[in-house]
mmCIF file of C-alpha atoms and ligand atoms in Angstrom:
data_model
loop_
_atom_site.group_PDB
_atom_site.id
_atom_site.type_symbol
_atom_site.label_atom_id
_atom_site.label_comp_id
_atom_site.label_asym_id
_atom_site.label_seq_id
_atom_site.Cartn_x
_atom_site.Cartn_y
_atom_site.Cartn_z
ATOM 1 C CA MET A 1463 120.967 112.218 83.590
ATOM 2 C CA GLU A 1464 117.827 111.167 81.732
ATOM 3 C CA THR A 1465 114.692 112.210 83.611
ATOM 4 C CA THR A 1466 111.013 112.616 82.776
ATOM 5 C CA ASP A 1467 109.605 115.962 81.629
ATOM 6 C CA ALA A 1468 107.595 116.963 84.695
ATOM 7 C CA PHE A 1469 110.250 115.905 87.242
ATOM 8 C CA THR A 1470 111.859 119.100 88.547
ATOM 9 C CA GLY A 1471 114.330 117.779 91.120
ATOM 10 C CA LEU A 1472 114.514 117.076 94.851
ATOM 11 C CA GLU A 1473 113.245 119.062 97.811
ATOM 12 C CA CYS A 1474 114.163 118.656 101.482
ATOM 13 C CA ILE A 1475 111.072 117.893 103.565
ATOM 14 C CA ASP A 1476 112.665 119.618 106.585
ATOM 15 C CA CYS A 1477 114.264 122.865 105.355
ATOM 16 C CA GLY A 1478 112.824 123.165 101.848
ATOM 17 C CA ALA A 1479 116.225 123.357 100.109
ATOM 18 C CA THR A 1480 116.037 122.176 96.511
ATOM 19 C CA PHE A 1481 118.547 120.150 94.531
ATOM 20 C CA ASP A 1482 119.037 119.196 90.961
ATOM 21 C CA ALA A 1483 118.653 115.408 90.660
ATOM 22 C CA GLU A 1484 122.121 115.231 89.154
ATOM 23 C CA GLU A 1485 123.716 116.913 92.199
ATOM 24 C CA GLY A 1486 121.527 115.732 95.052
ATOM 25 C CA SER A 1487 121.492 111.984 95.273
ATOM 26 C CA HIS A 1488 120.709 111.201 98.914
ATOM 27 C CA ARG A 1489 120.088 113.376 102.036
ATOM 28 C CA CYS A 1490 119.808 117.172 102.079
ATOM 29 C CA GLY A 1491 123.172 118.884 101.715
ATOM 30 C CA GLU A 1492 121.982 121.735 103.982
ATOM 31 C CA CYS A 1493 120.383 119.993 106.960
ATOM 32 C CA GLY A 1494 120.582 116.231 106.412
ATOM 33 C CA GLY A 1495 116.808 115.923 105.933
ATOM 34 C CA ILE A 1496 114.978 113.513 103.649
ATOM 35 C CA LEU A 1497 114.736 114.544 100.002
ATOM 36 C CA ASP A 1498 111.495 114.162 98.095
ATOM 37 C CA PRO A 1499 111.190 114.106 94.285
ATOM 38 C CA ARG A 1500 109.110 117.016 92.972
ATOM 39 C CA TYR A 1501 107.153 117.571 89.759
ATOM 40 C CA ASP A 1502 105.484 120.305 87.803
ATOM 41 C CA TYR A 1503 101.997 118.797 87.797
ATOM 42 C CA GLY A 1504 100.854 121.307 85.223
ATOM 43 C CA ALA A 1505 103.199 119.577 82.798
ATOM 44 C CA VAL A 1506 101.724 116.109 83.462
ATOM 45 C CA ASP A 1507 99.279 115.164 80.767
ATOM 46 C CA LEU A 1508 97.505 112.116 82.152
ATOM 47 C CA ASP A 1509 93.828 111.274 82.265
ATOM 48 C CA ARG A 1510 91.715 108.227 83.046
ATOM 49 C CA GLU A 1511 91.202 107.317 79.381
ATOM 50 C CA THR A 1512 94.910 107.412 78.576
ATOM 51 C CA LEU A 1513 95.645 105.154 81.529
ATOM 52 C CA ALA A 1514 92.797 102.797 80.619
ATOM 53 C CA SER A 1515 94.295 102.411 77.140
ATOM 54 C CA ARG A 1516 97.601 101.143 78.533
ATOM 55 C CA PRO A 1517 98.140 97.505 79.461
ATOM 56 C CA PHE A 1518 98.136 96.863 83.223
ATOM 57 C CA ASP A 1519 101.605 95.348 83.056
ATOM 58 C CA SER A 1520 104.010 97.244 85.308
ATOM 59 C CA MET A 1521 104.172 100.151 87.750
ATOM 60 C CA TRP A 1522 106.156 101.987 85.068
ATOM 61 C CA ARG A 1523 102.887 102.595 83.190
ATOM 62 C CA TYR A 1524 102.711 105.716 85.385
ATOM 63 C CA GLU A 1525 106.078 106.959 84.123
ATOM 64 C CA GLU A 1526 104.849 110.560 83.746
ATOM 65 C CA LEU A 1527 104.664 110.646 87.553
ATOM 66 C CA LEU A 1528 108.023 108.977 88.128
ATOM 67 C CA PRO A 1529 111.485 110.570 87.859
ATOM 68 C CA PHE A 1530 112.695 108.246 85.117
ATOM 69 C CA ALA A 1531 111.217 106.925 81.909
ATOM 70 C CA ARG A 1532 110.211 103.293 81.560
ATOM 71 C CA GLU A 1533 112.751 102.741 78.793
ATOM 72 C CA SER A 1534 115.655 103.692 81.072
ATOM 73 C CA ALA A 1535 114.370 101.721 84.076
ATOM 74 C CA VAL A 1536 116.039 98.737 85.714
ATOM 75 C CA THR A 1537 112.814 96.772 85.735
ATOM 76 C CA MET A 1538 111.375 93.283 85.943
ATOM 77 C CA ASP A 1539 107.791 94.452 85.341
ATOM 78 C CA GLU A 1540 107.170 94.817 89.062
ATOM 79 C CA GLY A 1541 103.864 96.179 90.332
ATOM 80 C CA ALA A 1542 100.553 95.808 88.484
ATOM 81 C CA THR A 1543 99.503 93.479 91.289
ATOM 82 C CA PRO A 1544 95.897 92.318 91.645
ATOM 83 C CA LEU A 1545 93.255 93.626 94.017
ATOM 84 C CA VAL A 1546 91.522 90.534 95.354
ATOM 85 C CA GLU A 1547 88.027 90.560 96.856
ATOM 86 C CA CYS A 1548 87.734 89.081 100.369
ATOM 87 C CA PRO A 1549 83.994 88.679 101.013
ATOM 88 C CA LYS A 1550 84.347 86.596 104.178
ATOM 89 C CA LEU A 1551 86.704 89.117 105.685
ATOM 90 C CA ALA A 1552 84.283 91.919 104.785
ATOM 91 C CA ASP A 1553 81.543 90.106 106.758
ATOM 92 C CA GLU A 1554 83.812 89.645 109.726
ATOM 93 C CA LEU A 1555 84.975 93.246 109.737
ATOM 94 C CA GLY A 1556 81.430 94.485 109.278
ATOM 95 C CA VAL A 1557 82.128 96.502 106.126
ATOM 96 C CA GLU A 1558 80.814 96.403 102.573
ATOM 97 C CA ARG A 1559 84.008 95.419 100.870
ATOM 98 C CA VAL A 1560 87.509 94.242 101.790
ATOM 99 C CA VAL A 1561 90.111 94.024 99.045
ATOM 100 C CA PHE A 1562 93.640 92.750 99.248
ATOM 101 C CA LYS A 1563 96.372 94.507 97.339
ATOM 102 C CA ASP A 1564 98.518 91.440 96.831
ATOM 103 C CA GLU A 1565 102.120 92.577 96.628
ATOM 104 C CA GLY A 1566 103.278 88.979 97.043
ATOM 105 C CA ARG A 1567 103.048 88.746 93.232
ATOM 106 C CA ASN A 1568 106.135 90.900 92.729
ATOM 107 C CA PRO A 1569 109.415 89.518 91.265
ATOM 108 C CA THR A 1570 111.077 88.876 94.647
ATOM 109 C CA GLY A 1571 107.803 88.386 96.477
ATOM 110 C CA THR A 1572 107.353 91.762 98.152
ATOM 111 C CA PHE A 1573 106.552 95.407 97.411
ATOM 112 C CA LYS A 1574 110.213 96.224 98.149
ATOM 113 C CA ASP A 1575 110.700 95.651 94.408
ATOM 114 C CA ARG A 1576 108.795 98.866 93.687
ATOM 115 C CA GLY A 1577 111.288 100.840 95.725
ATOM 116 C CA GLN A 1578 114.354 99.089 94.363
ATOM 117 C CA THR A 1579 113.423 99.415 90.701
ATOM 118 C CA VAL A 1580 113.439 103.230 91.024
ATOM 119 C CA ALA A 1581 116.401 103.421 93.429
ATOM 120 C CA MET A 1582 118.488 101.136 91.189
ATOM 121 C CA THR A 1583 117.555 103.162 88.110
ATOM 122 C CA ALA A 1584 118.826 106.274 89.936
ATOM 123 C CA ALA A 1585 122.012 104.390 90.903
ATOM 124 C CA VAL A 1586 122.633 103.567 87.233
ATOM 125 C CA GLN A 1587 121.946 107.183 86.216
ATOM 126 C CA HIS A 1588 124.476 108.341 88.814
ATOM 127 C CA GLY A 1589 127.054 105.876 87.513
ATOM 128 C CA ALA A 1590 127.202 103.740 90.685
ATOM 129 C CA THR A 1591 129.354 100.617 90.648
ATOM 130 C CA ASP A 1592 128.313 99.440 94.129
ATOM 131 C CA VAL A 1593 125.087 99.813 96.111
ATOM 132 C CA ALA A 1594 124.641 99.177 99.837
ATOM 133 C CA LEU A 1595 121.885 99.017 102.422
ATOM 134 C CA ALA A 1596 120.890 97.654 105.794
ATOM 135 C CA SER A 1597 117.566 95.863 105.761
ATOM 136 C CA ALA A 1598 115.352 93.627 107.864
ATOM 137 C CA GLY A 1599 115.458 91.195 104.926
ATOM 138 C CA ASN A 1600 113.094 91.787 102.024
ATOM 139 C CA ALA A 1601 114.671 95.048 100.843
ATOM 140 C CA GLY A 1602 118.079 93.367 100.890
ATOM 141 C CA GLN A 1603 116.830 90.533 98.724
ATOM 142 C CA ALA A 1604 115.184 92.976 96.307
ATOM 143 C CA ALA A 1605 118.310 95.169 96.140
ATOM 144 C CA ALA A 1606 120.526 92.153 95.360
ATOM 145 C CA ALA A 1607 118.127 91.133 92.577
ATOM 146 C CA TYR A 1608 117.905 94.572 90.914
ATOM 147 C CA ALA A 1609 121.642 95.216 91.341
ATOM 148 C CA GLY A 1610 122.331 91.925 89.583
ATOM 149 C CA ARG A 1611 120.108 92.981 86.717
ATOM 150 C CA ALA A 1612 121.924 96.338 86.487
ATOM 151 C CA ASP A 1613 125.417 94.750 86.691
ATOM 152 C CA ILE A 1614 126.096 96.594 89.929
ATOM 153 C CA ASP A 1615 127.695 94.991 93.009
ATOM 154 C CA SER A 1616 125.447 94.944 96.079
ATOM 155 C CA HIS A 1617 126.439 94.985 99.765
ATOM 156 C CA VAL A 1618 123.620 93.878 102.015
ATOM 157 C CA PHE A 1619 123.642 94.109 105.827
ATOM 158 C CA LEU A 1620 121.033 91.951 107.524
ATOM 159 C CA PRO A 1621 120.304 91.208 111.183
ATOM 160 C CA ALA A 1622 120.715 87.611 112.351
ATOM 161 C CA ARG A 1623 116.941 87.289 112.683
ATOM 162 C CA ALA A 1624 116.254 88.045 109.008
ATOM 163 C CA GLY A 1625 114.410 85.145 107.391
ATOM 164 C CA PHE A 1626 116.229 82.250 105.727
ATOM 165 C CA THR A 1627 114.755 82.968 102.280
ATOM 166 C CA ASN A 1628 116.071 86.540 102.362
ATOM 167 C CA LYS A 1629 119.587 85.428 103.281
ATOM 168 C CA ALA A 1630 119.622 82.584 100.777
ATOM 169 C CA MET A 1631 118.395 84.742 97.918
ATOM 170 C CA VAL A 1632 120.873 87.564 98.554
ATOM 171 C CA ASN A 1633 123.548 84.925 97.958
ATOM 172 C CA VAL A 1634 121.742 83.467 94.958
ATOM 173 C CA HIS A 1635 121.507 86.916 93.330
ATOM 174 C CA GLY A 1636 125.270 87.333 93.830
ATOM 175 C CA GLY A 1637 125.089 89.953 96.590
ATOM 176 C CA ASP A 1638 127.818 90.465 99.173
ATOM 177 C CA MET A 1639 126.023 89.699 102.448
ATOM 178 C CA THR A 1640 126.976 90.597 106.008
ATOM 179 C CA VAL A 1641 124.829 89.023 108.719
ATOM 180 C CA VAL A 1642 125.068 91.015 111.932
ATOM 181 C CA GLY A 1643 124.217 89.674 115.394
ATOM 182 C CA GLY A 1644 121.240 91.428 116.947
ATOM 183 C CA ARG A 1645 118.507 93.499 115.347
ATOM 184 C CA ILE A 1646 118.044 95.960 112.488
ATOM 185 C CA THR A 1647 119.732 98.724 114.509
ATOM 186 C CA ASP A 1648 122.897 96.590 114.757
ATOM 187 C CA ALA A 1649 122.810 95.840 111.024
ATOM 188 C CA GLY A 1650 122.387 99.583 110.466
ATOM 189 C CA ALA A 1651 125.480 100.356 112.547
ATOM 190 C CA ALA A 1652 127.585 97.825 110.590
ATOM 191 C CA TYR A 1653 126.298 99.326 107.327
ATOM 192 C CA ALA A 1654 127.196 102.864 108.502
ATOM 193 C CA ASP A 1655 130.745 101.746 109.403
ATOM 194 C CA ALA A 1656 131.165 100.138 105.983
ATOM 195 C CA MET A 1657 129.759 103.212 104.198
ATOM 196 C CA ALA A 1658 132.302 105.379 106.017
ATOM 197 C CA GLU A 1659 135.076 103.166 104.673
ATOM 198 C CA HIS A 1660 133.795 103.015 101.091
ATOM 199 C CA ASP A 1661 132.997 106.453 99.771
ATOM 200 C CA ASP A 1662 132.155 105.013 96.361
ATOM 201 C CA TRP A 1663 129.236 102.934 97.695
ATOM 202 C CA TYR A 1664 125.841 104.293 96.686
ATOM 203 C CA SER A 1665 123.118 103.914 99.309
ATOM 204 C CA VAL A 1666 119.794 102.311 98.453
ATOM 205 C CA LYS A 1667 118.715 102.313 102.107
ATOM 206 C CA THR A 1668 115.287 103.459 103.339
ATOM 207 C CA PHE A 1669 114.984 107.262 103.132
ATOM 208 C CA GLU A 1670 118.707 107.630 102.364
ATOM 209 C CA THR A 1671 117.844 107.417 98.692
ATOM 210 C CA PRO A 1672 114.915 109.697 97.742
ATOM 211 C CA TYR A 1673 113.593 107.089 95.335
ATOM 212 C CA ARG A 1674 112.225 104.211 97.385
ATOM 213 C CA HIS A 1675 109.078 105.961 98.617
ATOM 214 C CA GLU A 1676 108.757 107.332 95.104
ATOM 215 C CA GLY A 1677 108.530 103.796 93.716
ATOM 216 C CA LYS A 1678 106.154 102.648 96.409
ATOM 217 C CA LYS A 1679 103.701 105.445 95.697
ATOM 218 C CA THR A 1680 102.610 103.530 92.594
ATOM 219 C CA MET A 1681 100.693 101.168 94.909
ATOM 220 C CA PHE A 1682 98.095 103.851 95.400
ATOM 221 C CA TYR A 1683 97.932 104.803 91.722
ATOM 222 C CA GLU A 1684 97.045 101.192 91.016
ATOM 223 C CA ILE A 1685 94.530 100.924 93.864
ATOM 224 C CA ALA A 1686 92.734 104.073 92.693
ATOM 225 C CA GLU A 1687 92.613 102.882 89.101
ATOM 226 C CA GLN A 1688 91.577 99.334 90.063
ATOM 227 C CA LEU A 1689 88.716 100.756 92.164
ATOM 228 C CA GLU A 1690 87.615 102.778 89.138
ATOM 229 C CA TRP A 1691 88.775 106.020 90.722
ATOM 230 C CA GLU A 1692 86.608 105.612 93.825
ATOM 231 C CA THR A 1693 88.851 106.439 96.759
ATOM 232 C CA PRO A 1694 88.738 103.593 99.301
ATOM 233 C CA ASP A 1695 87.575 104.570 102.802
ATOM 234 C CA ALA A 1696 90.553 103.011 104.542
ATOM 235 C CA ILE A 1697 93.923 101.511 103.685
ATOM 236 C CA VAL A 1698 95.529 99.420 106.407
ATOM 237 C CA TYR A 1699 99.276 99.136 106.018
ATOM 238 C CA PRO A 1700 101.855 97.109 108.016
ATOM 239 C CA THR A 1701 104.182 99.920 109.023
ATOM 240 C CA GLY A 1702 107.886 99.737 109.774
ATOM 241 C CA GLY A 1703 109.880 102.620 108.322
ATOM 242 C CA GLY A 1704 106.708 103.962 106.723
ATOM 243 C CA VAL A 1705 108.127 104.166 103.199
ATOM 244 C CA GLY A 1706 105.003 102.803 101.542
ATOM 245 C CA LEU A 1707 102.706 104.823 103.739
ATOM 246 C CA VAL A 1708 104.215 108.210 102.942
ATOM 247 C CA GLY A 1709 104.507 107.132 99.318
ATOM 248 C CA MET A 1710 100.798 106.300 99.073
ATOM 249 C CA HIS A 1711 99.814 109.530 100.795
ATOM 250 C CA LYS A 1712 101.910 111.469 98.320
ATOM 251 C CA ALA A 1713 100.326 109.536 95.440
ATOM 252 C CA ALA A 1714 96.818 110.339 96.674
ATOM 253 C CA LYS A 1715 97.614 114.049 96.853
ATOM 254 C CA GLU A 1716 99.091 113.919 93.361
ATOM 255 C CA LEU A 1717 96.017 112.215 91.897
ATOM 256 C CA ARG A 1718 93.796 114.761 93.614
ATOM 257 C CA GLU A 1719 95.896 117.576 92.197
ATOM 258 C CA LEU A 1720 95.547 116.047 88.731
ATOM 259 C CA GLY A 1721 91.779 115.794 89.180
ATOM 260 C CA LEU A 1722 91.785 111.985 88.940
ATOM 261 C CA ILE A 1723 90.308 111.439 92.433
ATOM 262 C CA ASP A 1724 88.369 113.694 94.807
ATOM 263 C CA GLU A 1725 89.260 112.445 98.278
ATOM 264 C CA LEU A 1726 92.303 111.187 100.136
ATOM 265 C CA PRO A 1727 92.037 107.668 101.573
ATOM 266 C CA ALA A 1728 92.302 107.358 105.363
ATOM 267 C CA LEU A 1729 95.618 105.650 106.023
ATOM 268 C CA TYR A 1730 96.032 103.354 109.027
ATOM 269 C CA ALA A 1731 99.425 102.228 110.286
ATOM 270 C CA ALA A 1732 99.318 98.680 111.665
ATOM 271 C CA GLN A 1733 102.143 97.601 113.977
ATOM 272 C CA ALA A 1734 102.908 94.799 116.425
ATOM 273 C CA THR A 1735 102.668 95.567 120.150
ATOM 274 C CA GLY A 1736 106.305 94.417 120.527
ATOM 275 C CA CYS A 1737 107.441 97.387 118.405
ATOM 276 C CA GLN A 1738 104.857 100.156 118.037
ATOM 277 C CA PRO A 1739 106.599 103.539 118.041
ATOM 278 C CA ILE A 1740 104.189 105.034 115.498
ATOM 279 C CA VAL A 1741 101.071 103.852 117.332
ATOM 280 C CA GLU A 1742 102.388 105.284 120.601
ATOM 281 C CA ALA A 1743 103.255 108.631 119.021
ATOM 282 C CA PHE A 1744 99.901 108.809 117.243
ATOM 283 C CA GLU A 1745 97.923 108.028 120.389
ATOM 284 C CA SER A 1746 99.822 110.527 122.529
ATOM 285 C CA GLY A 1747 99.397 113.260 119.939
ATOM 286 C CA SER A 1748 103.167 113.610 119.403
ATOM 287 C CA GLU A 1749 104.730 114.859 116.222
ATOM 288 C CA VAL A 1750 107.661 112.472 116.482
ATOM 289 C CA HIS A 1751 108.157 108.936 117.844
ATOM 290 C CA GLU A 1752 110.246 107.804 120.766
ATOM 291 C CA ALA A 1753 112.615 104.950 119.897
ATOM 292 C CA VAL A 1754 111.639 101.535 121.259
ATOM 293 C CA GLU A 1755 114.440 100.242 123.442
ATOM 294 C CA HIS A 1756 113.735 96.512 123.317
ATOM 295 C CA PRO A 1757 111.838 95.704 120.125
ATOM 296 C CA ASP A 1758 110.536 92.169 119.997
ATOM 297 C CA THR A 1759 108.080 90.879 117.435
ATOM 298 C CA ILE A 1760 107.937 87.964 115.059
ATOM 299 C CA CYS A 1761 107.059 90.495 112.326
ATOM 300 C CA GLY A 1762 110.605 91.199 111.146
ATOM 301 C CA GLY A 1763 109.633 93.566 108.324
ATOM 302 C CA ILE A 1764 108.016 95.995 110.767
ATOM 303 C CA GLU A 1765 110.408 95.524 113.684
ATOM 304 C CA ILE A 1766 111.760 99.040 113.165
ATOM 305 C CA PRO A 1767 112.307 100.597 116.619
ATOM 306 C CA ASP A 1768 113.524 103.995 115.447
ATOM 307 C CA PRO A 1769 111.702 105.053 112.248
ATOM 308 C CA GLY A 1770 113.499 108.244 111.212
ATOM 309 C CA ALA A 1771 110.628 109.498 109.042
ATOM 310 C CA SER A 1772 108.055 109.370 111.864
ATOM 311 C CA PRO A 1773 107.042 113.061 111.605
ATOM 312 C CA TRP A 1774 106.200 112.494 107.956
ATOM 313 C CA ILE A 1775 104.328 109.252 108.713
ATOM 314 C CA LEU A 1776 102.327 110.867 111.531
ATOM 315 C CA GLU A 1777 101.452 113.798 109.303
ATOM 316 C CA ALA A 1778 100.160 111.404 106.619
ATOM 317 C CA LEU A 1779 98.000 109.535 109.166
ATOM 318 C CA ARG A 1780 96.528 112.751 110.554
ATOM 319 C CA GLU A 1781 96.115 114.603 107.285
ATOM 320 C CA SER A 1782 94.305 111.636 105.740
ATOM 321 C CA GLY A 1783 91.983 111.173 108.717
ATOM 322 C CA GLY A 1784 93.367 107.709 109.436
ATOM 323 C CA GLY A 1785 94.935 106.261 112.539
ATOM 324 C CA ALA A 1786 97.249 103.680 114.047
ATOM 325 C CA VAL A 1787 96.665 100.296 115.604
ATOM 326 C CA ALA A 1788 98.799 97.589 117.203
ATOM 327 C CA THR A 1789 97.990 93.942 117.895
ATOM 328 C CA ASP A 1790 100.172 91.250 119.440
ATOM 329 C CA ASP A 1791 102.107 88.491 117.690
ATOM 330 C CA GLU A 1792 99.612 85.811 118.667
ATOM 331 C CA GLU A 1793 96.713 87.756 117.125
ATOM 332 C CA ILE A 1794 98.782 88.519 114.038
ATOM 333 C CA LEU A 1795 99.675 84.862 113.446
ATOM 334 C CA GLU A 1796 96.036 83.905 113.972
ATOM 335 C CA ALA A 1797 95.025 86.532 111.397
ATOM 336 C CA ALA A 1798 97.492 85.105 108.842
ATOM 337 C CA ILE A 1799 96.042 81.651 109.377
ATOM 338 C CA ALA A 1800 92.426 82.829 109.253
ATOM 339 C CA VAL A 1801 93.044 84.640 105.958
ATOM 340 C CA ALA A 1802 94.872 81.655 104.456
ATOM 341 C CA LYS A 1803 92.079 79.288 105.530
ATOM 342 C CA GLY A 1804 89.094 81.480 104.707
ATOM 343 C CA GLU A 1805 90.199 83.426 101.652
ATOM 344 C CA GLY A 1806 93.071 81.280 100.371
ATOM 345 C CA LEU A 1807 95.490 84.193 100.363
ATOM 346 C CA GLU A 1808 98.968 83.736 101.792
ATOM 347 C CA MET A 1809 100.278 86.475 104.066
ATOM 348 C CA ALA A 1810 103.643 86.632 105.780
ATOM 349 C CA PRO A 1811 103.434 87.365 109.523
ATOM 350 C CA THR A 1812 104.660 90.937 108.965
ATOM 351 C CA CYS A 1813 101.844 91.580 106.494
ATOM 352 C CA ALA A 1814 99.257 89.881 108.668
ATOM 353 C CA ALA A 1815 99.717 92.765 111.108
ATOM 354 C CA ALA A 1816 97.565 94.691 108.620
ATOM 355 C CA ALA A 1817 94.818 92.057 108.607
ATOM 356 C CA SER A 1818 94.949 91.767 112.374
ATOM 357 C CA GLY A 1819 94.951 95.553 112.693
ATOM 358 C CA ALA A 1820 91.907 95.813 110.402
ATOM 359 C CA TRP A 1821 90.079 93.285 112.597
ATOM 360 C CA GLU A 1822 90.951 95.325 115.663
ATOM 361 C CA LEU A 1823 89.697 98.526 114.009
ATOM 362 C CA GLY A 1824 86.444 96.717 113.220
ATOM 363 C CA GLU A 1825 86.109 95.596 116.830
ATOM 364 C CA ARG A 1826 86.735 99.120 118.049
ATOM 365 C CA GLY A 1827 83.806 100.310 115.961
ATOM 366 C CA GLU A 1828 85.952 102.345 113.587
ATOM 367 C CA PHE A 1829 83.834 101.234 110.593
ATOM 368 C CA GLU A 1830 80.167 102.022 109.998
ATOM 369 C CA GLY A 1831 79.293 99.266 107.553
ATOM 370 C CA ASP A 1832 79.407 100.784 104.078
ATOM 371 C CA GLU A 1833 83.169 101.074 103.728
ATOM 372 C CA THR A 1834 85.652 99.719 101.219
ATOM 373 C CA VAL A 1835 88.757 98.705 103.140
ATOM 374 C CA VAL A 1836 92.056 97.907 101.422
ATOM 375 C CA ILE A 1837 94.463 95.608 103.220
ATOM 376 C CA LEU A 1838 97.996 95.858 101.926
ATOM 377 C CA ASN A 1839 99.517 92.395 101.683
ATOM 378 C CA THR A 1840 103.063 93.663 101.349
ATOM 379 C CA GLY A 1841 104.675 90.288 100.730
ATOM 380 C CA THR A 1842 104.128 86.630 99.996
ATOM 381 C CA GLY A 1843 103.413 84.152 102.781
ATOM 382 C CA ASN A 1844 105.658 81.449 101.442
ATOM 383 C CA LYS A 1845 108.868 83.221 102.512
ATOM 384 C CA ASP A 1846 107.811 82.595 106.125
ATOM 385 C CA ALA A 1847 105.889 79.353 105.807
ATOM 386 C CA ASP A 1848 108.053 77.909 108.605
ATOM 387 C CA VAL A 1849 106.943 80.611 111.074
ATOM 388 C CA LEU A 1850 103.273 80.071 110.237
ATOM 389 C CA ARG A 1851 103.612 76.280 110.425
ATOM 390 C CA SER A 1852 105.357 76.348 113.772
ATOM 391 C CA HIS A 1853 102.574 78.528 115.149
ATOM 392 C CA LEU A 1854 100.217 75.644 114.366
ATOM 393 C CA MET A 1855 102.664 73.282 116.031
ATOM 394 C CA GLY A 1856 102.428 75.409 119.182
ATOM 395 C CA LYS A 1857 98.704 74.697 119.144
ATOM 396 C CA GLY A 1858 99.217 70.937 118.799
ATOM 397 C CA ILE A 1859 98.340 70.865 115.081
HETATM 398 C C1 PLP B 801 109.631 96.417 104.639
HETATM 399 C C2 PLP B 801 108.335 95.752 104.856
HETATM 400 C C3 PLP B 801 107.260 96.406 105.487
HETATM 401 C C4 PLP B 801 107.372 97.787 106.070
HETATM 402 O O1 PLP B 801 107.538 98.724 105.068
HETATM 403 P P1 PLP B 801 107.692 100.288 105.301
HETATM 404 O O2 PLP B 801 107.140 100.888 104.086
HETATM 405 O O3 PLP B 801 109.118 100.586 105.493
HETATM 406 O O4 PLP B 801 106.910 100.644 106.537
HETATM 407 C C5 PLP B 801 106.042 95.752 105.538
HETATM 408 N N1 PLP B 801 105.887 94.498 105.031
HETATM 409 C C6 PLP B 801 106.904 93.840 104.449
HETATM 410 C C7 PLP B 801 106.664 92.464 103.926
HETATM 411 C C8 PLP B 801 108.152 94.421 104.341
HETATM 412 O O5 PLP B 801 109.147 93.761 103.754
HETATM 413 ZN ZN1 ZN B 802 117.268 120.276 104.428
#
């Protein structure tokens, strides 16, 4: 296996067992916990000047802090997305600056590409012929795309309510798609049955592979560098499984360890009231969520009723001094439309939970006025143009 110099292997976040990256490929062999890639930061030679001298062309420009080198990556130059100023939104939120990290500019239109580029690189390194996952939609589309590029067969399990673009593009990329009646939990059960039957399938599912949160951590490297190494006061993130959130928290701690930033950004999980297990756990002071029995929100990407990594997510929110906020579907759709009208930026309903959540935080008096707030636009609005348009229809427009 070809890995980068500082990458030392995988460590279980529950029991602390360590695994060689060659041996450990998914969950902990001792306790079944989530594995996290680890590094010897003393061996990472990276400073602001070196980074500034590199073109801002791909998330793989941070390869020293990734498990694999850029030259061995299954990549389509994902990442390196812009940070767009939103002055009107800043006025409305009552803060100095609002910036949008626009992940809609990725190859398949969402930040899921950052996770799949690393997970698919690991799959190639492990000699996989087939990859599989259950997904609400965007991760399935991204996996089919990256698997195609790597000449690997993909098996994608989606719930019936996944968006049309996701389903269409899994087919277009040549993936083997199973659409399961019901919600993400039902798609997950069908995936688990199929995995049990095919012991040669390699999982690229959320937190099954250790490499998706590892890819998503690059979002914070970019934010820090784009803000000239000034840590933003708040990052509001539309949270489902929390992959990006724990990834960004890890990235912030790494940059602090390397002396590139001084402070950790306060991370806020934004959810929809129809499925808000993280918000409920955060507010009640719990260390773990309780599964939502009847999830129901138009925000498919964050309709995750049973997020298995909730202790890790909650720890990131608390350790960073952030919080959690939920707003309802109506407010979220209104936020997507307000942002599209006022700033020109296109947000999918799932992502607009972050804008709506930021508004709500502003109304609650969470901000004092001098903050820089980053809103993570995790995916492009045009995948769900129909949902946004029909919301207008409901208002007689
Ligand atoms: C998957 C997804 C999310 C949620 O991501 P997590 O990191 O798992 O919480 C948010 N927005 C979009 C567009 C997604 O596809
Ligand atoms: Zn373990």
